[in-house]
């Protein structure tokens, strides 16, 4: 008899479905892929069709969904609200509760729910698990989670800091402890997840105590196309003086701001190239991005009191030596010293880039959200 040790991880986004098939027995990735342009020209019609495409891809690789070795399916779900603070075995009731959270994440949760429904139709017998982007931040103390607005209004509309990228922050903070040869309980880490979306978190002894994203993923760091922190007064000004609607302002701040809004490019590689050619807009975008990052490093240093490590992760964090260098430049007073040679080396694994004399370790730790989801899923499925 074969034991089922494989977990299919599904990440159903608004216009794409990413999948990865992981064998938990030895951690191997058996297959991965992406179905893009859902509902767009040249793509598949809808999420149901995208999931069927994933199933066909897997069958084509001899790894069909009907395999007895498949133990469970893990679904990334963006918003768990205050209801879901841990990975959760999916039932009809859980699906209904995730649906109730749609107003908190109108762009993300609907696609996640469709992915869950279709996967459950394909394999109704299989345990399926929802792993929430917000869950790792459920430990935030009230002082960090609460916005200082009228309490009754906040409670009525569920307005508080939820945080996102939780699977990445959880994985990277643990991997950073391992890199230092310590238990997560013994280290305080600032995790800087710098991808197209970007967020920072303060993790104290394995427990998340602060994070930069809020009610939505719009708050905090400067991102590829999102503004991050702005004065909320900007929104009223755009409405009253600019005549923009709520939807238009939403699109402006989420899709046409950040690096893209500042210089017309949201890819840090292009910004680096243009800076090399003396492009002033690219330079300013880089400087605004780095300035915000440094503010959060300072803020989270104060939140943690003692910082053992700063971990850079995701596309920009793992690959851009210049962003890392600028983010921690001249912070010797905080015990942070980079080793410029180590920092400049291009490598793929988790590694230290700080000087031997640095009190705070500076690390590059590649994130692995699929692995984190597979691990949570397998555990809940009884593996
Ligand atoms: P997502 O949030 O979409 O998962 P990623 O974590 O893959 O994003 O990060 C994507 C971003 O990483 C790109 O927009 C690009 O700016 C950046 N990036 C990727 N490779 C490099 C590189 N070699 N140097 C600088 N930035 C890079």
Coordinates of C-alpha atoms and ligand atoms in Angstrom, one line a residue:
X1 CA 0.0 0.0 0.0
X2 CA 1.2 3.5 -0.8
X3 CA 1.1 6.2 1.8
X4 CA -0.3 9.5 0.5
X5 CA 2.5 12.1 1.1
X6 CA 1.8 14.6 -1.7
X7 CA 0.2 17.9 -1.3
X8 CA -1.2 20.1 -4.1
X9 CA -0.8 23.8 -3.3
X10 CA -3.2 26.1 -5.1
X11 CA -2.9 29.9 -5.2
X12 CA -5.9 31.2 -7.1
X13 CA -5.4 34.9 -7.8
X14 CA -7.7 37.3 -9.6
X15 CA -6.4 36.5 -13.1
X16 CA -4.1 33.5 -12.5
X17 CA -3.9 30.1 -10.8
X18 CA -0.4 29.0 -9.6
X19 CA 0.1 25.4 -8.4
X20 CA 2.8 23.3 -6.9
X21 CA 2.8 19.6 -6.1
X22 CA 5.0 18.9 -3.1
X23 CA 6.0 15.5 -1.8
X24 CA 6.1 15.9 2.0
X25 CA 8.1 12.7 2.4
X26 CA 11.3 14.4 1.2
X27 CA 10.3 17.9 0.2
X28 CA 10.7 17.4 -3.5
X29 CA 8.7 19.6 -5.9
X30 CA 7.1 17.2 -8.3
X31 CA 5.4 19.8 -10.5
X32 CA 4.6 23.4 -10.6
X33 CA 2.9 25.7 -13.1
X34 CA 0.7 28.7 -13.8
X35 CA -2.5 29.3 -15.7
X36 CA -2.7 33.0 -16.6
X37 CA -5.0 35.5 -18.2
X38 CA -8.2 34.0 -16.7
X39 CA -11.2 35.8 -18.2
X40 CA -8.9 37.7 -20.6
X41 CA -8.3 37.4 -24.3
X42 CA -6.2 34.4 -25.1
X43 CA -6.7 32.9 -21.7
X44 CA -9.1 30.5 -20.2
X45 CA -12.7 31.6 -19.6
X46 CA -12.9 31.4 -15.8
X47 CA -11.3 29.9 -12.6
X48 CA -13.2 26.6 -13.0
X49 CA -11.7 26.2 -16.5
X50 CA -8.2 27.2 -15.1
X51 CA -8.5 24.5 -12.4
X52 CA -9.4 21.9 -15.0
X53 CA -6.4 23.0 -16.9
X54 CA -4.2 22.5 -13.8
X55 CA -5.8 19.0 -13.4
X56 CA -5.0 18.2 -17.1
X57 CA -1.4 19.5 -16.7
X58 CA -0.9 17.2 -13.8
X59 CA -2.4 14.3 -15.6
X60 CA -0.1 14.9 -18.5
X61 CA 2.8 14.7 -16.1
X62 CA 1.6 11.4 -14.8
X63 CA 0.6 13.1 -11.5
X64 CA -3.2 13.3 -11.9
X65 CA -5.5 14.5 -9.2
X66 CA -6.9 11.0 -9.0
X67 CA -3.6 9.7 -7.7
X68 CA -3.8 7.7 -4.4
X69 CA -0.6 9.4 -3.3
X70 CA -2.3 12.8 -3.1
X71 CA -2.9 13.4 0.5
X72 CA -4.5 16.9 0.5
X73 CA -5.0 20.2 -1.3
X74 CA -3.8 23.4 0.4
X75 CA -5.4 26.7 -0.7
X76 CA -3.9 30.1 -0.2
X77 CA -6.6 32.4 1.1
X78 CA -5.8 36.1 1.4
X79 CA -8.1 37.3 4.1
X80 CA -9.1 35.3 7.2
X81 CA -10.4 38.3 9.1
X82 CA -10.5 37.8 12.9
X83 CA -12.3 34.5 12.4
X84 CA -9.4 32.4 10.9
X85 CA -6.2 32.7 12.9
X86 CA -4.8 29.3 11.9
X87 CA -4.8 27.0 8.9
X88 CA -8.3 25.4 8.7
X89 CA -9.7 22.2 7.4
X90 CA -12.3 23.2 4.8
X91 CA -15.9 22.3 5.2
X92 CA -19.1 23.8 3.7
X93 CA -19.3 26.0 6.7
X94 CA -15.7 27.3 6.4
X95 CA -16.4 28.1 2.7
X96 CA -19.4 30.1 3.8
X97 CA -17.4 32.0 6.4
X98 CA -14.6 32.8 3.9
X99 CA -17.4 34.2 1.7
X100 CA -18.6 36.4 4.5
X101 CA -15.1 38.0 4.5
X102 CA -15.3 39.1 0.8
X103 CA -16.0 42.7 1.7
X104 CA -12.6 42.8 3.5
X105 CA -10.8 41.5 0.4
X106 CA -13.1 42.0 -2.6
X107 CA -10.2 41.6 -5.1
X108 CA -8.7 38.5 -3.6
X109 CA -11.1 36.2 -1.6
X110 CA -13.6 35.6 -4.4
X111 CA -10.9 34.0 -6.6
X112 CA -9.6 31.9 -3.6
X113 CA -13.2 30.7 -3.0
X114 CA -13.7 29.6 -6.6
X115 CA -10.5 27.7 -6.4
X116 CA -11.6 25.9 -3.3
X117 CA -15.1 25.1 -4.7
X118 CA -13.7 23.7 -8.0
X119 CA -11.0 21.6 -6.3
X120 CA -13.6 20.2 -3.9
X121 CA -15.8 19.2 -6.9
X122 CA -12.8 17.5 -8.5
X123 CA -11.8 15.6 -5.3
X124 CA -14.6 15.7 -2.7
X125 CA -13.1 12.9 -0.7
X126 CA -9.7 14.7 -0.1
X127 CA -8.9 16.9 2.9
X128 CA -8.6 20.5 1.7
X129 CA -7.1 23.2 3.9
X130 CA -7.3 26.9 3.8
X131 CA -4.0 28.7 4.7
X132 CA -4.6 32.4 5.4
X133 CA -2.2 35.3 4.5
X134 CA -3.4 37.1 7.6
X135 CA -3.1 34.2 10.1
X136 CA 0.5 34.7 11.2
X137 CA -0.3 38.3 12.2
X138 CA -3.2 37.2 14.5
X139 CA -0.8 37.5 17.4
X140 CA -0.4 41.2 17.0
X141 CA -1.0 42.9 20.4
X142 CA -4.0 45.2 20.4
X143 CA -1.7 48.3 20.6
X144 CA -0.3 47.3 17.2
X145 CA -3.5 46.0 15.6
X146 CA -5.8 48.8 16.5
X147 CA -6.2 52.0 14.5
X148 CA -6.8 55.1 16.6
X149 CA -10.3 55.8 15.2
X150 CA -13.7 55.8 16.8
X151 CA -13.9 52.4 18.4
X152 CA -17.5 51.7 17.7
X153 CA -17.0 52.5 14.0
X154 CA -13.9 50.3 13.8
X155 CA -15.7 47.4 15.4
X156 CA -18.8 47.7 13.3
X157 CA -16.8 47.5 10.0
X158 CA -14.0 45.2 11.2
X159 CA -11.4 47.9 10.7
X160 CA -8.1 46.9 12.2
X161 CA -4.6 45.9 11.1
X162 CA -4.7 42.3 9.8
X163 CA -1.4 42.2 7.9
X164 CA -0.6 40.0 4.9
X165 CA 2.2 37.9 3.4
X166 CA 1.9 35.9 6.6
X167 CA 3.0 32.6 5.2
X168 CA 6.2 34.3 3.9
X169 CA 6.9 36.1 7.2
X170 CA 6.3 32.8 9.1
X171 CA 8.6 30.8 6.9
X172 CA 11.4 33.4 6.6
X173 CA 11.4 34.2 10.4
X174 CA 11.8 30.5 11.1
X175 CA 14.4 30.0 8.4
X176 CA 16.4 33.0 9.7
X177 CA 16.5 31.4 13.2
X178 CA 17.8 28.2 11.6
X179 CA 20.4 30.1 9.7
X180 CA 21.6 31.5 13.0
X181 CA 21.6 28.0 14.5
X182 CA 18.9 29.0 17.0
X183 CA 15.4 28.2 17.9
X184 CA 12.7 30.6 16.7
X185 CA 11.7 31.2 20.3
X186 CA 15.2 32.7 21.0
X187 CA 15.4 35.2 18.2
X188 CA 13.9 38.6 17.3
X189 CA 13.7 39.2 13.6
X190 CA 12.7 42.0 11.3
X191 CA 11.4 40.4 8.0
X192 CA 11.4 42.6 4.9
X193 CA 9.3 40.9 2.3
X194 CA 10.1 42.9 -0.8
X195 CA 8.3 41.6 -3.9
X196 CA 5.9 43.3 -6.2
X197 CA 3.9 43.7 -3.0
X198 CA 6.0 44.5 0.0
X199 CA 5.7 44.3 3.7
X200 CA 7.7 44.3 6.9
X201 CA 7.1 42.4 10.1
X202 CA 8.5 42.3 13.6
X203 CA 8.8 38.8 14.9
X204 CA 9.6 38.3 18.6
X205 CA 10.6 34.8 19.6
X206 CA 8.6 33.4 16.7
X207 CA 5.6 35.5 17.4
X208 CA 4.6 38.3 15.1
X209 CA 4.2 41.5 17.1
X210 CA 3.9 44.1 14.3
X211 CA 3.5 44.3 10.6
X212 CA 3.3 47.1 8.0
X213 CA 0.2 46.1 6.0
X214 CA -3.1 46.9 7.6
X215 CA -6.8 46.4 6.8
X216 CA -5.7 45.9 3.2
X217 CA -2.3 45.3 1.6
X218 CA -2.2 49.0 0.7
X219 CA -0.5 50.2 3.9
X220 CA 3.2 50.3 4.7
X221 CA 6.1 50.1 2.4
X222 CA 6.4 51.6 -1.0
X223 CA 5.5 48.8 -3.5
X224 CA 5.7 48.1 -7.2
X225 CA 2.3 49.8 -7.9
X226 CA 1.0 50.6 -4.4
X227 CA 1.6 53.8 -2.5
X228 CA 2.1 52.3 1.0
X229 CA 1.6 54.8 3.8
X230 CA 0.0 58.1 2.9
X231 CA -1.9 60.7 4.8
X232 CA -5.6 59.5 4.7
X233 CA -6.3 63.2 4.0
X234 CA -5.0 62.6 0.5
X235 CA -8.1 60.5 -0.2
X236 CA -10.5 63.2 0.8
X237 CA -8.5 65.8 -1.1
X238 CA -8.7 63.7 -4.3
X239 CA -12.4 63.2 -3.8
X240 CA -13.3 66.8 -2.9
X241 CA -10.8 68.7 -5.1
X242 CA -10.0 66.2 -7.8
X243 CA -13.5 64.8 -8.1
X244 CA -12.3 61.2 -8.1
X245 CA -14.6 58.4 -7.0
X246 CA -13.7 55.8 -4.3
X247 CA -13.1 53.2 -7.0
X248 CA -10.8 55.6 -9.0
X249 CA -8.8 56.5 -5.9
X250 CA -8.6 52.8 -5.0
X251 CA -7.2 52.1 -8.5
X252 CA -4.8 55.1 -8.3
X253 CA -3.3 54.0 -5.0
X254 CA -3.2 50.3 -5.7
X255 CA -2.3 50.1 -9.3
X256 CA -0.8 53.4 -10.5
X257 CA 1.3 54.4 -7.5
X258 CA 4.4 53.1 -5.7
X259 CA 7.5 52.8 -7.9
X260 CA 5.3 52.8 -11.1
X261 CA 3.7 56.0 -10.1
X262 CA 6.9 57.7 -9.3
X263 CA 8.9 56.8 -12.3
X264 CA 6.8 54.7 -14.7
X265 CA 8.5 51.4 -13.9
X266 CA 7.6 48.9 -11.2
X267 CA 10.5 46.5 -11.8
X268 CA 13.5 47.2 -9.6
X269 CA 15.8 45.8 -12.4
X270 CA 14.6 48.5 -14.8
X271 CA 14.9 51.2 -12.1
X272 CA 18.5 50.1 -11.5
X273 CA 19.3 50.3 -15.2
X274 CA 17.8 53.7 -15.6
X275 CA 19.5 55.0 -12.5
X276 CA 22.8 53.9 -14.1
X277 CA 21.9 56.1 -17.0
X278 CA 21.3 59.1 -14.8
X279 CA 17.5 59.0 -14.9
X280 CA 16.3 61.4 -12.1
X281 CA 12.8 59.9 -11.8
X282 CA 14.2 56.4 -11.3
X283 CA 16.6 57.8 -8.7
X284 CA 13.8 59.5 -6.8
X285 CA 11.6 56.3 -6.9
X286 CA 14.5 54.3 -5.5
X287 CA 15.2 56.9 -2.8
X288 CA 11.5 57.1 -1.7
X289 CA 11.4 53.3 -1.6
X290 CA 14.5 53.1 0.5
X291 CA 13.5 55.9 2.8
X292 CA 10.3 54.1 3.7
X293 CA 12.1 50.9 4.3
X294 CA 14.6 52.6 6.7
X295 CA 11.7 54.1 8.6
X296 CA 10.2 50.7 9.2
X297 CA 13.6 49.2 10.2
X298 CA 13.9 52.0 12.8
X299 CA 10.3 51.6 13.9
X300 CA 10.4 47.8 14.3
X301 CA 13.8 48.1 16.1
X302 CA 12.0 50.1 18.7
X303 CA 9.0 47.7 18.8
X304 CA 11.3 44.7 19.3
X305 CA 13.8 46.4 21.7
X306 CA 16.5 43.8 20.8
X307 CA 16.9 42.8 17.1
X308 CA 19.0 39.7 16.3
X309 CA 18.5 39.7 12.6
X310 CA 17.1 41.6 9.6
X311 CA 16.0 39.2 6.8
X312 CA 15.5 40.3 3.2
X313 CA 13.2 38.2 1.1
X314 CA 11.1 38.0 -2.1
X315 CA 12.1 39.3 -5.6
X316 CA 13.7 42.6 -4.6
X317 CA 15.0 41.5 -1.2
X318 CA 16.6 38.3 -2.5
X319 CA 18.1 39.9 -5.6
X320 CA 18.8 43.6 -5.2
X321 CA 22.1 44.1 -3.4
X322 CA 21.7 47.9 -3.9
X323 CA 18.4 48.0 -2.1
X324 CA 19.8 46.0 0.8
X325 CA 22.9 48.2 1.0
X326 CA 20.9 51.4 0.9
X327 CA 18.3 50.1 3.4
X328 CA 21.0 49.5 6.2
X329 CA 23.6 52.1 5.2
X330 CA 25.0 54.1 8.2
X331 CA 23.1 52.2 10.8
X332 CA 26.1 51.2 12.8
X333 CA 24.6 53.0 15.8
X334 CA 21.8 50.3 15.7
X335 CA 24.4 47.6 15.6
X336 CA 23.8 46.9 11.9
X337 CA 26.9 46.5 9.6
X338 CA 26.8 45.0 6.1
X339 CA 29.6 43.1 4.5
X340 CA 29.7 44.7 1.1
X341 CA 31.4 41.8 -0.5
X342 CA 29.0 39.2 0.8
X343 CA 26.1 41.4 0.0
X344 CA 27.2 41.7 -3.6
X345 CA 27.6 38.0 -4.2
X346 CA 24.7 36.5 -6.2
X347 CA 23.6 33.2 -4.7
X348 CA 20.4 31.3 -4.2
X349 CA 20.4 29.9 -0.7
X350 CA 19.8 31.5 2.7
X351 CA 22.9 33.4 3.7
X352 CA 24.4 36.1 5.9
X353 CA 25.5 39.4 4.3
X354 CA 26.4 41.2 7.5
X355 CA 30.0 41.9 8.7
X356 CA 31.4 39.6 11.3
X357 CA 31.4 42.5 13.8
X358 CA 27.7 43.3 13.2
X359 CA 25.6 42.9 16.4
X360 CA 22.5 42.4 14.2
X361 CA 22.8 39.7 11.6
X362 CA 21.7 40.8 8.1
X363 CA 20.4 37.8 6.1
X364 CA 19.1 37.1 2.6
X365 CA 16.5 34.3 3.1
X366 CA 14.6 33.1 0.0
X367 CA 10.9 32.8 0.8
X368 CA 8.9 29.6 0.1
X369 CA 5.2 30.3 0.6
X370 CA 4.2 27.1 -1.3
X371 CA 6.3 25.0 1.1
X372 CA 4.8 26.7 4.1
X373 CA 1.2 26.1 2.8
X374 CA 2.0 22.5 2.0
X375 CA 3.5 22.0 5.5
X376 CA 0.4 23.5 7.2
X377 CA -1.9 21.5 5.0
X378 CA -0.2 18.2 5.5
X379 CA -0.2 18.7 9.2
X380 CA -3.9 19.4 9.3
X381 CA -4.7 16.5 6.9
X382 CA -3.1 14.2 9.5
X383 CA 0.1 13.5 7.6
Ligands
LIG1 P1 5.4 38.8 -6.3 O1 5.0 39.8 -5.3 O2 4.7 39.1 -7.6 O3 5.5 37.4 -5.9 P2 8.3 38.6 -6.5 O4 8.6 38.3 -5.1 O5 8.6 37.6 -7.5 O6 6.9 39.3 -6.6 O7 9.1 39.9 -6.8 C1 9.0 40.5 -8.1 C2 9.9 41.7 -8.2 O8 11.3 41.4 -7.9 C3 10.0 42.3 -9.6 O9 9.0 43.3 -9.8 C4 11.4 43.0 -9.6 O10 11.2 44.3 -9.2 C5 12.1 42.3 -8.5 N1 13.3 41.6 -9.0 C6 13.4 40.3 -9.5 N2 14.7 40.0 -9.8 C7 15.4 41.1 -9.5 C8 16.8 41.4 -9.6 N3 17.7 40.6 -10.1 N4 17.2 42.6 -9.2 C9 16.3 43.5 -8.7 N5 15.0 43.3 -8.5 C10 14.5 42.1 -8.9

